[in-house]
């Protein structure tokens, strides 16, 4: 379940496949460029071009374990009895009141699923579509499922139909033996990036695995929500999911028996790579992170939760992205009351990520925090060194909110080092990405003010 979003500016609910409210609670949980400024005073919105996807370097023995755990378990921990997928070409339609950014982002995603995962999937306007993406307001979604920003559910085609069936076995994933019809509900009044992020995660779960695993560093099938668009790892999992050797109705043992040959065919490099055999993540860790970064907890409860996460990571002997993420969360919570401790947690997180393969995007998030501290100290050169390696990472991962944040931090650092004209150019460049990442003009301007306020030169000028 996507229960939180890494906070860059605004606190947003996350995308979540829906859980029935009745006795069968086993469901898996989890822009357009413009030629005109339109009077906003901001430059046109930017959008990403062709994706820059890298193939995962993973042992097939690790990949087989991941595949089974992703495919035969729900995020609630309940096992699924059989493997399910679509057994025919998949059609997708859009209904409701979609924002302008949804259509191009959906077209791009479908093309990636066709070319990278080899899935027969296409758009249609027919009411007989296998997958209906209904664009509704966030308020409508919250009325249906208060903690979700978006969700996916089987055997319905509209939000009103889901409301009528929400307490029945009809919308239970564990009751399926194959997939034929389902609906995804996305917000039409969120930022273009939030809509796209929901689209990637929900469509991936609609056609593929329903579980999330914290141990996966390079995947949207991970509750840390660092990755927001489908990665090379995700596409490989989906390619295996739709391999002809598998079929709906297979048991765990039947799928496991066929996986070695499938993975050898689609990931030949993985045959010779040594396995890592990452330790499973105890549910207590997932709950602790949720309590620390999710909604509905007091500050004291959040601190206790993040301390639990750190303790579990230490007891498990982790030296991977899970331990680093716990330190990142601790740093976020400590920032207001203990900036020295916050910086120490961020540095520890960065050091662990640096030793962990596949965590370049994770480090980019940490860099925003460390650079913010450096700017507050008036140390523009350090801030420039911190953000420089990660701007390309954010762009490659199509994270406009993160990219805009890094560029805005770079602009403030440039001003601190006397490069005012260059700072102005970088700041202007950031705004087009900010419009995609943060959405409405007020959100973009709020982000501008937030980062500008870090600069001690401007603080002195205001005083």
Coordinates of C-alpha atoms in Angstrom, one line a residue:
X1 CA 0.0 0.0 0.0
X2 CA 1.3 3.4 -0.9
X3 CA 0.7 5.1 2.5
X4 CA 2.9 8.1 2.2
X5 CA 4.8 10.2 -0.3
X6 CA 8.4 11.3 0.2
X7 CA 7.8 15.0 1.3
X8 CA 9.4 17.5 -1.0
X9 CA 6.9 20.3 -0.4
X10 CA 3.3 19.3 -0.1
X11 CA 1.9 16.4 2.0
X12 CA -0.1 14.3 -0.4
X13 CA -2.0 11.1 0.1
X14 CA -0.7 8.1 -1.8
X15 CA -2.1 5.7 -4.4
X16 CA -3.6 2.6 -2.9
X17 CA -5.3 -0.5 -4.4
X18 CA -8.5 -0.7 -2.4
X19 CA -9.4 -3.0 0.4
X20 CA -13.0 -4.1 0.9
X21 CA -14.7 -2.8 4.0
X22 CA -16.6 -6.0 4.6
X23 CA -15.6 -9.4 6.0
X24 CA -13.2 -10.2 3.1
X25 CA -10.4 -7.7 3.8
X26 CA -7.8 -9.3 1.6
X27 CA -7.5 -6.9 -1.3
X28 CA -4.0 -5.7 -2.2
X29 CA -3.6 -2.2 -1.1
X30 CA -1.4 0.3 -2.2
X31 CA 1.6 17.5 -18.4
X32 CA 0.9 18.8 -21.1
X33 CA 3.4 21.5 -22.5
X34 CA 1.7 24.8 -23.2
X35 CA 2.8 27.4 -25.7
X36 CA 1.5 30.1 -23.5
X37 CA 2.0 31.3 -20.0
X38 CA -1.8 32.1 -19.8
X39 CA -1.3 35.0 -17.5
X40 CA 0.2 33.1 -14.7
X41 CA 3.6 34.8 -14.8
X42 CA 5.2 31.3 -14.9
X43 CA 6.8 29.7 -17.9
X44 CA 5.1 26.8 -19.8
X45 CA 4.9 23.4 -18.2
X46 CA 7.6 21.0 -19.2
X47 CA 7.2 17.3 -19.9
X48 CA 9.6 14.4 -20.3
X49 CA 10.6 12.9 -23.6
X50 CA 11.7 9.3 -24.3
X51 CA 12.3 7.3 -21.1
X52 CA 15.9 6.4 -20.1
X53 CA 15.4 2.9 -18.7
X54 CA 18.3 0.7 -17.6
X55 CA 18.0 -3.1 -17.4
X56 CA 18.4 -4.5 -13.9
X57 CA 21.5 -6.4 -12.9
X58 CA 19.9 -9.0 -10.7
X59 CA 20.5 -12.7 -10.1
X60 CA 17.7 -14.9 -11.5
X61 CA 17.6 -16.7 -8.1
X62 CA 16.8 -13.4 -6.4
X63 CA 14.3 -12.4 -9.2
X64 CA 12.5 -15.7 -8.8
X65 CA 12.0 -15.2 -5.0
X66 CA 10.8 -11.6 -5.6
X67 CA 8.4 -12.8 -8.3
X68 CA 6.8 -15.4 -6.1
X69 CA 6.4 -13.1 -3.2
X70 CA 5.1 -10.2 -5.3
X71 CA 2.6 -12.5 -7.1
X72 CA 1.2 -14.8 -4.4
X73 CA 0.7 -12.4 -1.5
X74 CA -1.3 -9.3 -0.8
X75 CA 0.1 -6.3 1.1
X76 CA -2.0 -7.3 4.0
X77 CA 0.1 -10.5 4.3
X78 CA -2.6 -12.8 3.2
X79 CA -1.5 -15.4 0.6
X80 CA -3.2 -15.6 -2.8
X81 CA -4.3 -19.2 -3.8
X82 CA -3.6 -18.9 -7.5
X83 CA -1.8 -16.8 -10.0
X84 CA -4.0 -14.4 -12.0
X85 CA -3.6 -12.1 -15.0
X86 CA -5.4 -11.1 -18.2
X87 CA -5.4 -14.1 -20.6
X88 CA -6.2 -12.0 -23.7
X89 CA -5.1 -8.7 -25.2
X90 CA -5.9 -5.9 -22.7
X91 CA -7.9 -2.8 -23.6
X92 CA -7.9 0.4 -21.6
X93 CA -10.3 3.3 -21.7
X94 CA -10.6 6.6 -19.8
X95 CA -13.8 8.0 -18.4
X96 CA -14.9 10.8 -16.1
X97 CA -13.2 14.2 -16.4
X98 CA -9.5 13.5 -17.1
X99 CA -6.9 16.3 -16.8
X100 CA -5.1 17.2 -20.0
X101 CA -1.9 15.5 -18.8
X102 CA -3.5 12.1 -18.4
X103 CA -3.9 11.1 -22.1
X104 CA -0.2 11.7 -23.2
X105 CA 1.1 10.1 -20.0
X106 CA -1.2 7.0 -20.5
X107 CA -0.2 6.8 -24.2
X108 CA 3.5 6.8 -23.2
X109 CA 3.0 4.2 -20.5
X110 CA 1.1 1.8 -22.8
X111 CA 3.8 2.1 -25.4
X112 CA 6.4 1.2 -22.7
X113 CA 4.3 -1.8 -21.6
X114 CA 4.1 -3.0 -25.2
X115 CA 7.7 -2.5 -26.1
X116 CA 9.5 -3.2 -22.8
X117 CA 7.3 -5.8 -21.2
X118 CA 5.9 -7.4 -24.4
X119 CA 2.3 -7.0 -23.2
X120 CA -0.6 -6.8 -25.7
X121 CA -2.3 -3.7 -24.3
X122 CA -4.0 -0.8 -26.2
X123 CA -6.4 2.1 -25.7
X124 CA -10.0 1.9 -26.7
X125 CA -13.2 4.0 -26.3
X126 CA -15.4 0.9 -26.0
X127 CA -17.5 0.4 -22.8
X128 CA -16.3 -3.2 -23.0
X129 CA -12.8 -2.3 -22.1
X130 CA -11.0 -4.6 -19.7
X131 CA -9.6 -1.7 -17.7
X132 CA -11.5 1.5 -17.0
X133 CA -9.6 4.5 -15.7
X134 CA -12.1 6.9 -14.2
X135 CA -10.8 10.4 -13.4
X136 CA -12.7 11.9 -10.5
X137 CA -12.1 14.5 -7.8
X138 CA -9.9 13.8 -4.8
X139 CA -13.0 14.4 -2.6
X140 CA -14.8 11.6 -4.5
X141 CA -11.9 9.3 -3.9
X142 CA -11.7 10.1 -0.2
X143 CA -15.4 9.5 0.2
X144 CA -14.9 6.0 -1.2
X145 CA -11.6 5.3 0.6
X146 CA -10.5 8.1 3.0
X147 CA -6.7 7.3 3.1
X148 CA -6.2 6.9 -0.7
X149 CA -5.4 9.3 -3.5
X150 CA -6.0 6.6 -6.1
X151 CA -6.8 2.9 -6.1
X152 CA -7.6 -0.1 -8.3
X153 CA -10.4 -2.7 -7.8
X154 CA -11.6 -5.8 -9.7
X155 CA -14.9 -6.5 -11.3
X156 CA -16.3 -2.9 -11.5
X157 CA -16.1 -0.1 -14.1
X158 CA -17.1 3.0 -12.1
X159 CA -16.8 4.5 -8.7
X160 CA -20.5 4.4 -8.2
X161 CA -20.5 0.6 -9.0
X162 CA -17.6 0.1 -6.5
X163 CA -19.6 1.9 -3.7
X164 CA -22.4 -0.5 -4.2
X165 CA -20.1 -3.5 -4.2
X166 CA -17.5 -2.4 -1.7
X167 CA -18.6 -4.8 1.1
X168 CA -18.9 -7.8 -1.1
X169 CA -16.6 -10.6 -2.2
X170 CA -17.1 -9.3 -5.7
X171 CA -14.2 -6.8 -5.3
X172 CA -11.9 -9.2 -3.5
X173 CA -8.6 -10.0 -5.3
X174 CA -8.2 -13.3 -3.6
X175 CA -11.5 -14.6 -5.1
X176 CA -10.2 -14.2 -8.7
X177 CA -9.1 -17.1 -10.9
X178 CA -8.3 -14.8 -13.8
X179 CA -8.6 -11.1 -14.6
X180 CA -11.1 -9.7 -17.1
X181 CA -12.5 -6.4 -15.9
X182 CA -11.4 -3.8 -13.3
X183 CA -11.3 -0.1 -12.6
X184 CA -8.6 2.4 -11.6
X185 CA -9.7 5.6 -9.9
X186 CA -7.4 8.6 -10.4
X187 CA -7.7 12.2 -9.1
X188 CA -8.4 14.8 -11.8
X189 CA -7.5 17.8 -9.5
X190 CA -4.0 16.7 -8.4
X191 CA -0.7 17.7 -10.0
X192 CA 0.2 16.1 -13.3
X193 CA 3.0 14.2 -11.6
X194 CA 0.8 12.8 -8.9
X195 CA -1.7 11.7 -11.5
X196 CA 1.0 10.0 -13.5
X197 CA 2.6 8.4 -10.5
X198 CA -0.8 6.9 -9.6
X199 CA -1.3 5.8 -13.2
X200 CA 2.0 3.9 -13.2
X201 CA 1.5 2.1 -9.9
X202 CA -2.2 1.3 -10.3
X203 CA -1.9 0.1 -13.9
X204 CA 1.1 -2.1 -12.9
X205 CA -0.9 -3.6 -10.1
X206 CA -4.0 -3.9 -12.3
X207 CA -2.2 -6.1 -14.8
X208 CA 0.5 -7.6 -12.6
X209 CA 1.7 -8.2 -9.0
X210 CA -0.4 -7.0 -6.1
X211 CA 2.2 -7.0 -3.4
X212 CA 4.9 -4.5 -2.4
X213 CA 8.3 -5.5 -0.9
X214 CA 10.5 -3.0 1.1
X215 CA 13.6 -4.9 0.1
X216 CA 13.4 -3.9 -3.5
X217 CA 15.6 -0.9 -4.1
X218 CA 14.7 -0.2 -7.7
X219 CA 10.9 -0.7 -8.1
X220 CA 7.5 0.9 -7.8
X221 CA 6.5 -2.4 -6.0
X222 CA 8.0 -0.9 -2.8
X223 CA 6.3 1.0 -0.1
X224 CA 9.0 3.6 0.3
X225 CA 7.6 5.3 -2.9
X226 CA 11.0 6.5 -4.0
X227 CA 10.4 5.3 -7.6
X228 CA 7.2 6.7 -9.1
X229 CA 7.5 5.5 -12.7
X230 CA 8.0 1.9 -13.8
X231 CA 11.7 0.9 -13.7
X232 CA 13.6 -1.6 -15.8
X233 CA 13.2 -4.1 -12.9
X234 CA 9.4 -3.6 -13.0
X235 CA 9.2 -4.1 -16.7
X236 CA 11.2 -7.4 -16.4
X237 CA 8.8 -8.6 -13.7
X238 CA 5.8 -7.7 -15.9
X239 CA 7.5 -9.4 -18.9
X240 CA 7.8 -12.6 -16.8
X241 CA 4.2 -12.2 -15.6
X242 CA 2.9 -12.4 -19.2
X243 CA 5.3 -15.1 -20.4
X244 CA 3.4 -17.8 -22.4
X245 CA 4.6 -20.5 -20.0
X246 CA 2.4 -19.1 -17.2
X247 CA -1.4 -19.0 -17.0
X248 CA -4.1 -17.9 -14.6
X249 CA -5.1 -20.5 -12.1
X250 CA -1.6 -21.9 -11.6
X251 CA -0.5 -22.6 -8.0
X252 CA 2.5 -21.2 -6.4
X253 CA 4.4 -24.4 -6.9
X254 CA 3.5 -24.6 -10.6
X255 CA 4.7 -21.0 -11.2
X256 CA 7.9 -21.6 -9.2
X257 CA 8.7 -24.7 -11.3
X258 CA 8.4 -22.7 -14.6
X259 CA 10.2 -19.6 -13.5
X260 CA 13.8 -20.7 -14.0
X261 CA 13.4 -21.3 -17.7
X262 CA 11.4 -18.1 -18.1
X263 CA 14.0 -15.9 -16.3
X264 CA 16.9 -17.6 -18.1
X265 CA 15.2 -16.6 -21.4
X266 CA 14.3 -13.0 -20.5
X267 CA 17.3 -12.2 -18.2
X268 CA 20.3 -14.3 -19.5
X269 CA 22.7 -12.1 -17.6
X270 CA 21.0 -13.1 -14.3
X271 CA 22.1 -16.7 -14.8
X272 CA 25.7 -15.9 -13.8
X273 CA 25.1 -13.1 -11.3
X274 CA 25.5 -14.2 -7.6
X275 CA 22.3 -13.9 -5.5
X276 CA 22.0 -11.4 -2.7
X277 CA 19.2 -13.2 -0.8
X278 CA 18.1 -10.0 0.9
X279 CA 16.4 -10.7 4.2
X280 CA 12.6 -10.4 4.3
X281 CA 11.2 -7.2 5.9
X282 CA 9.3 -7.8 9.1
X283 CA 5.8 -6.3 9.1
X284 CA 6.7 -4.3 12.2
X285 CA 9.2 -2.3 10.2
X286 CA 6.7 -1.5 7.5
X287 CA 4.2 -0.4 10.2
X288 CA 6.8 1.7 11.9
X289 CA 7.6 3.6 8.7
X290 CA 3.9 4.1 8.0
X291 CA 3.3 5.5 11.4
X292 CA 6.4 7.8 11.1
X293 CA 5.6 9.3 7.7
X294 CA 1.9 8.6 7.3
X295 CA -1.0 10.7 8.4
X296 CA -3.0 10.7 11.7
X297 CA -0.1 10.5 14.2
X298 CA 1.1 13.0 16.7
X299 CA 4.7 14.2 16.6
X300 CA 5.6 12.1 19.7
X301 CA 4.0 9.1 18.0
X302 CA 6.0 9.7 14.9
X303 CA 9.2 9.9 16.8
X304 CA 8.5 6.7 18.6
X305 CA 7.7 5.0 15.3
X306 CA 10.9 6.1 13.6
X307 CA 12.9 5.0 16.6
X308 CA 11.2 1.6 16.2
X309 CA 12.2 1.5 12.6
X310 CA 15.8 2.3 13.4
X311 CA 15.9 -0.3 16.1
X312 CA 14.5 -3.0 13.8
X313 CA 17.0 -2.1 11.1
X314 CA 19.8 -2.4 13.6
X315 CA 18.5 -5.7 15.0
X316 CA 18.1 -7.2 11.5
X317 CA 21.7 -6.2 10.8
X318 CA 20.6 -4.3 7.6
X319 CA 23.2 -2.2 5.7
X320 CA 20.9 -1.6 2.7
X321 CA 18.3 1.0 1.6
X322 CA 15.9 0.0 4.3
X323 CA 18.3 1.1 7.1
X324 CA 19.1 4.2 5.1
X325 CA 15.4 5.0 4.6
X326 CA 14.8 4.7 8.4
X327 CA 17.6 7.3 8.9
X328 CA 16.1 9.5 6.2
X329 CA 12.7 9.4 7.9
X330 CA 14.4 10.2 11.3
X331 CA 16.1 13.2 9.7
X332 CA 12.8 14.5 8.4
X333 CA 11.2 14.3 11.8
X334 CA 14.2 15.9 13.6
X335 CA 14.5 18.9 11.3
X336 CA 12.4 21.4 13.2
X337 CA 13.5 20.6 16.7
X338 CA 17.1 19.2 16.3
X339 CA 18.7 20.2 13.0
X340 CA 22.1 18.8 14.1
X341 CA 20.6 15.4 14.7
X342 CA 18.7 15.7 11.4
X343 CA 21.8 16.4 9.5
X344 CA 23.5 13.4 11.1
X345 CA 20.7 11.1 10.1
X346 CA 20.8 12.4 6.5
X347 CA 24.5 11.9 6.3
X348 CA 24.1 8.4 7.6
X349 CA 21.4 7.7 5.1
X350 CA 23.6 9.0 2.3
X351 CA 26.6 6.9 3.4
X352 CA 24.4 3.7 3.4
X353 CA 22.8 4.5 0.0
X354 CA 26.3 5.1 -1.4
X355 CA 27.2 1.5 -0.6
X356 CA 23.9 0.0 -1.9
X357 CA 23.5 -0.7 -5.6
X358 CA 20.5 0.8 -7.3
X359 CA 19.8 3.6 -4.9
X360 CA 20.9 6.7 -7.0
X361 CA 17.4 8.1 -6.8
X362 CA 17.3 7.6 -3.1
X363 CA 20.5 9.6 -2.7
X364 CA 19.0 12.4 -4.7
X365 CA 16.2 12.8 -2.1
X366 CA 18.8 12.9 0.7
X367 CA 20.8 15.5 -1.3
X368 CA 17.9 17.9 -1.2
X369 CA 18.0 17.8 2.6
X370 CA 21.7 18.1 2.9
X371 CA 21.9 20.9 0.4
X372 CA 19.1 22.8 2.2
X373 CA 21.2 22.6 5.4
X374 CA 24.2 23.9 3.5
X375 CA 22.3 26.8 2.0
X376 CA 20.9 27.8 5.4
X377 CA 24.5 27.9 6.6
X378 CA 25.4 30.2 3.7
X379 CA 27.7 27.5 2.2
X380 CA 26.8 27.8 -1.5
X381 CA 29.8 25.8 -2.7
X382 CA 28.9 22.7 -0.6
X383 CA 25.3 22.9 -1.8
X384 CA 26.4 23.1 -5.4
X385 CA 28.6 20.0 -5.0
X386 CA 25.7 18.2 -3.2
X387 CA 23.0 18.7 -5.9
X388 CA 25.2 18.5 -9.0
X389 CA 25.4 14.7 -9.3
X390 CA 21.6 14.2 -8.8
X391 CA 20.0 16.6 -11.3
X392 CA 20.5 14.1 -14.2
X393 CA 19.3 11.3 -11.9
X394 CA 16.0 13.1 -11.2
X395 CA 15.5 13.8 -14.9
X396 CA 16.3 10.2 -15.9
X397 CA 13.7 9.0 -13.4
X398 CA 11.2 11.5 -14.7
X399 CA 10.6 13.0 -11.3
X400 CA 9.8 16.6 -12.1
X401 CA 9.1 17.6 -8.4
X402 CA 12.5 16.3 -7.4
X403 CA 14.2 17.9 -10.4
X404 CA 12.6 21.3 -9.8
X405 CA 13.6 21.1 -6.1
X406 CA 17.2 20.4 -7.0
X407 CA 17.3 23.2 -9.5
X408 CA 15.8 25.7 -7.1
X409 CA 18.4 24.7 -4.5
X410 CA 21.1 25.1 -7.1
X411 CA 19.8 28.6 -7.9
X412 CA 20.0 29.7 -4.3
X413 CA 23.5 28.2 -4.0
X414 CA 24.6 30.0 -7.1
X415 CA 23.4 33.3 -5.6
X416 CA 25.4 32.6 -2.5
X417 CA 28.5 32.2 -4.6
X418 CA 27.8 35.5 -6.5
X419 CA 26.6 33.9 -9.7
X420 CA 23.3 35.9 -9.8
X421 CA 22.7 35.8 -13.5
X422 CA 23.3 32.1 -13.7
X423 CA 21.0 31.6 -10.7
X424 CA 18.2 33.4 -12.5
X425 CA 18.5 31.2 -15.6
X426 CA 18.5 28.0 -13.5
X427 CA 15.5 29.2 -11.4
X428 CA 13.6 29.9 -14.6
X429 CA 14.4 26.5 -15.9
X430 CA 13.1 24.9 -12.8
X431 CA 9.7 26.5 -13.0
X432 CA 8.5 24.5 -16.0
X433 CA 9.3 21.3 -14.2
X434 CA 7.7 22.6 -11.0
X435 CA 4.5 23.2 -12.8
X436 CA 4.4 19.5 -13.8
X437 CA 5.6 18.3 -10.4
X438 CA 3.7 20.5 -8.0
X439 CA 0.7 21.5 -10.2
X440 CA -1.2 24.8 -9.6
X441 CA 0.6 28.1 -9.6
X442 CA 0.1 28.6 -5.9
X443 CA 1.9 25.3 -5.2
X444 CA 4.8 26.3 -7.5
X445 CA 5.1 29.7 -5.8
X446 CA 4.9 28.1 -2.4
X447 CA 7.9 25.9 -3.3
X448 CA 9.8 29.0 -4.6
X449 CA 9.2 30.8 -1.3
X450 CA 10.1 27.7 0.8
X451 CA 13.5 27.3 -0.8
X452 CA 14.2 31.1 -1.1
X453 CA 13.7 31.4 2.6
X454 CA 16.7 29.1 3.2
X455 CA 19.0 31.7 1.8
X456 CA 20.5 33.8 4.6
X457 CA 21.3 36.7 2.3
X458 CA 17.6 37.1 1.5
X459 CA 16.7 36.7 5.2
X460 CA 19.1 39.7 6.0
X461 CA 17.6 41.7 3.1
X462 CA 14.1 41.1 4.4
X463 CA 15.1 42.2 7.9

